[in-house]
XYZ file of C-alpha atoms in Angstrom:
202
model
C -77.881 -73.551 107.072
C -78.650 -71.350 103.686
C -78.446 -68.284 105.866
C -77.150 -66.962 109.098
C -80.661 -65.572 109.797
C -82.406 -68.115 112.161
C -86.217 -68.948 112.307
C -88.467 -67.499 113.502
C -91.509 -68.544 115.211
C -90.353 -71.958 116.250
C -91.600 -74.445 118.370
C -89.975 -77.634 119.387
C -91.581 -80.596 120.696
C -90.168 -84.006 122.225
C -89.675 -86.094 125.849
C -92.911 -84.235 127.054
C -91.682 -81.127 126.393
C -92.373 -78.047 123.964
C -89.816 -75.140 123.504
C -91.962 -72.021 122.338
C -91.156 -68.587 122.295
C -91.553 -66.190 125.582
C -94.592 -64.110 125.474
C -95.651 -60.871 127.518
C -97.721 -62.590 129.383
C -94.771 -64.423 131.020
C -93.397 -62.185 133.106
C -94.304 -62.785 136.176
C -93.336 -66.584 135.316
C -89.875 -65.271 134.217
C -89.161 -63.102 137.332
C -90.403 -66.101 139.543
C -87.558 -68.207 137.694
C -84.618 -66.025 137.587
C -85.133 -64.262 140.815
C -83.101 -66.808 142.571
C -79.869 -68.045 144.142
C -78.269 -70.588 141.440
C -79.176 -68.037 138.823
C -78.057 -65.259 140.160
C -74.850 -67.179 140.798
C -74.160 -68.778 137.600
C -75.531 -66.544 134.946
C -74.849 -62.832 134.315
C -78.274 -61.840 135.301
C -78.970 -58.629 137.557
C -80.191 -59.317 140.734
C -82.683 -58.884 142.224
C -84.267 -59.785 139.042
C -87.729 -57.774 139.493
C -90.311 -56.749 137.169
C -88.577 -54.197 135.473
C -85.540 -57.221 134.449
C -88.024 -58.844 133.290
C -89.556 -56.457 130.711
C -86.134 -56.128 129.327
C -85.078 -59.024 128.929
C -88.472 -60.057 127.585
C -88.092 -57.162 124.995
C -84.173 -57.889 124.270
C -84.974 -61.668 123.742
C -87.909 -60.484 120.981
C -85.348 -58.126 119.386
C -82.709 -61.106 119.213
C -85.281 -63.512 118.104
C -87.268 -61.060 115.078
C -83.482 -60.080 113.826
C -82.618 -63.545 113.483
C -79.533 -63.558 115.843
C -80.349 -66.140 118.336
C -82.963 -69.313 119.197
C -84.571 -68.312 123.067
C -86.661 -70.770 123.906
C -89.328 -70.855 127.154
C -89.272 -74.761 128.238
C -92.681 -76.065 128.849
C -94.033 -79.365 129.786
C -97.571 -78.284 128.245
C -96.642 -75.013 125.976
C -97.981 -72.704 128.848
C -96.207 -72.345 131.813
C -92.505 -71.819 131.623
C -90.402 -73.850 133.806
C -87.010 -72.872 132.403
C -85.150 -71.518 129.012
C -83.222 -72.702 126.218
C -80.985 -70.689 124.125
C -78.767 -71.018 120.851
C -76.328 -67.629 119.957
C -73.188 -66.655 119.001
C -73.927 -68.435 115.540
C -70.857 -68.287 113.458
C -72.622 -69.552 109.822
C -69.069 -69.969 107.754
C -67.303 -71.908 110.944
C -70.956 -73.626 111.102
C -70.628 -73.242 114.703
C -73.135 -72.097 117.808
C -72.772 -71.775 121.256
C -76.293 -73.506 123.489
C -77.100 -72.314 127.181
C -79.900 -73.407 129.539
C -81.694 -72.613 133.050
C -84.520 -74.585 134.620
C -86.442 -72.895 137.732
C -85.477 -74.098 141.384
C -89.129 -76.750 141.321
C -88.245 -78.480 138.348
C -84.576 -79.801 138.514
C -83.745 -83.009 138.848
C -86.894 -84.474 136.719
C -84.838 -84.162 133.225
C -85.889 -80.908 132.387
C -82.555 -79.190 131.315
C -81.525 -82.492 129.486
C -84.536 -82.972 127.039
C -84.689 -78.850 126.008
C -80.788 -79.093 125.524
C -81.156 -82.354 123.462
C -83.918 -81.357 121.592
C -82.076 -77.760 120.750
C -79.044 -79.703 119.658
C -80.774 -82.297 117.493
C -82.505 -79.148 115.862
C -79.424 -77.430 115.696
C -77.746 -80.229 113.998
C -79.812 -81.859 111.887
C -82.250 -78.713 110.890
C -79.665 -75.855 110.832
C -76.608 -78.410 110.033
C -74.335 -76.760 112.488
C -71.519 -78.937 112.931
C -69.808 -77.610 116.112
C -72.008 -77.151 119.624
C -70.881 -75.862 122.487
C -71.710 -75.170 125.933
C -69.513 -72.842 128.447
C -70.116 -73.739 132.153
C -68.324 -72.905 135.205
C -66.521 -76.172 136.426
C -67.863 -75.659 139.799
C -71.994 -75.650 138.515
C -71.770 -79.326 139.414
C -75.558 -79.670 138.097
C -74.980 -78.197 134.790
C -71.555 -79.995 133.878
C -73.835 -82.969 134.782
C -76.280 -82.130 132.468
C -73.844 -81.410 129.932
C -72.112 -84.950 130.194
C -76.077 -86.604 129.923
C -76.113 -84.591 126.333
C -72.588 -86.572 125.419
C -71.130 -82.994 125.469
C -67.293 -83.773 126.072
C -64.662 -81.342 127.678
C -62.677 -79.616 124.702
C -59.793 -78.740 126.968
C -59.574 -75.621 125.700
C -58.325 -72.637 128.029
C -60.796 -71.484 130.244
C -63.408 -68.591 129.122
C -63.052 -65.505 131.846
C -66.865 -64.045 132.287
C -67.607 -61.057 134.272
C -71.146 -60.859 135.958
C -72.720 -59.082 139.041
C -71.460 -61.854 141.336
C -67.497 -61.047 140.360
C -65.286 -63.168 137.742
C -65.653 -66.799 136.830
C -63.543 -69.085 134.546
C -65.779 -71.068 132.008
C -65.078 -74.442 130.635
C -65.787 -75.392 126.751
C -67.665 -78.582 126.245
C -68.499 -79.568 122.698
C -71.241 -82.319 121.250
C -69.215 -84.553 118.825
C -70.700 -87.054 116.144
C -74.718 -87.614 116.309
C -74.998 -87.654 119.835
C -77.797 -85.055 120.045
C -79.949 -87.194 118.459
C -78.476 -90.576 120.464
C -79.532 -88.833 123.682
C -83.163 -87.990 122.218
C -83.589 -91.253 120.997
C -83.043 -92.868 124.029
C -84.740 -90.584 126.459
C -87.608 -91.206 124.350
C -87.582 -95.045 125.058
C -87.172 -94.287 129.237
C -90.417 -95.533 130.355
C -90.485 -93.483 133.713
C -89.560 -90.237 132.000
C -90.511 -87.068 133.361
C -91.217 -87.240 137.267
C -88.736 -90.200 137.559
C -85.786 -88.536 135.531
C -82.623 -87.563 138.425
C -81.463 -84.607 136.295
């Protein structure tokens, strides 16, 4: 990567799904998706998240995306609706190294959802913006998202434990990394799964 500033528009598209940028017009999609128990629990979002969470953090994700400090995806299946979110931050250009994160609404786990955005964010990551260290941070107890994690061929770093304060008290975070290719191993072959999308467990 030439510069620490990252793109902006961007649009990713793979495993029948596109990664676009949030709009205005998705608030009442985002409050739908984050207004809810797992969220609330695992993530450091307010809660309730109403209307007015929503405008803010549809206004601090357009700040972070036109200054070029993070990648904040919407996850669609169709580039309309969003179902979920993808994120890259905490972009360290000299160490080459980024930190990913991801959330998929209550009605579309289990299908693959979370795996394909993260995959396809990674293989971008890698291959477009050559960072060579990913990383994910996940509560060891998220049993869902360490799942996903391991379906990326993220592996535990076995680093100490991350201590992250949110509205639901403390909570020790785990390090996983993505060694070698393996971002675009995993695309690769989810693209050659005939009974993708409604038949995919995670």
């Amino acid at each position: 990567m030439s510069t620490s500033r990252l793109p902006y528009p961007l649009t990713l598209a793979g495993d029948g799904l596109i990664l676009r940028e949030w709009r205005a017009e998705d608030l009442d999609d985002l409050v739908a998706l984050l207004d809810e128990p797992d969220i609330a629990r695992w993530t450091p979002m307010p809660t309730p998240f109403d209307r007015e969470a929503g405008l803010a953090y549809l206004s601090r994700a357009q700040q972070g995306r036109v200054s070029g400090r993070r990648i904040q995806l919407a996850i669609t299946e169709d580039g309309e609706r969003p179902i979920g979110e993808v994120l890259l931050f905490g972009v360290d250009a000299g160490l080459k190294e980024a930190e990913l994160g991801y959330l998929v609404g209550a009605q579309h786990r289990r299908r693959g959802v979370a795996s394909g955005s993260l995959s396809l964010l990674s293989m971008y990551a890698r291959g477009t913006l050559k960072l060579g260290r990913l990383l994910l941070r996940i509560d060891p107890a998220n049993v869902a998202s360490t799942a996903v994690a391991r379906r990326c061929g993220y592996r535990l770093t076995g680093e100490p434990p991350i201590l992250q304060v949110g509205p639901h008290g403390p909570s020790s975070l785990d390090t996983w990394e993505l060694p070698g290719d393996r971002a675009a191993t995993r695309l690769e072959r989810l693209k050659n799964v005939a009974a993708r999308r409604y038949g995919r467990r995670t």
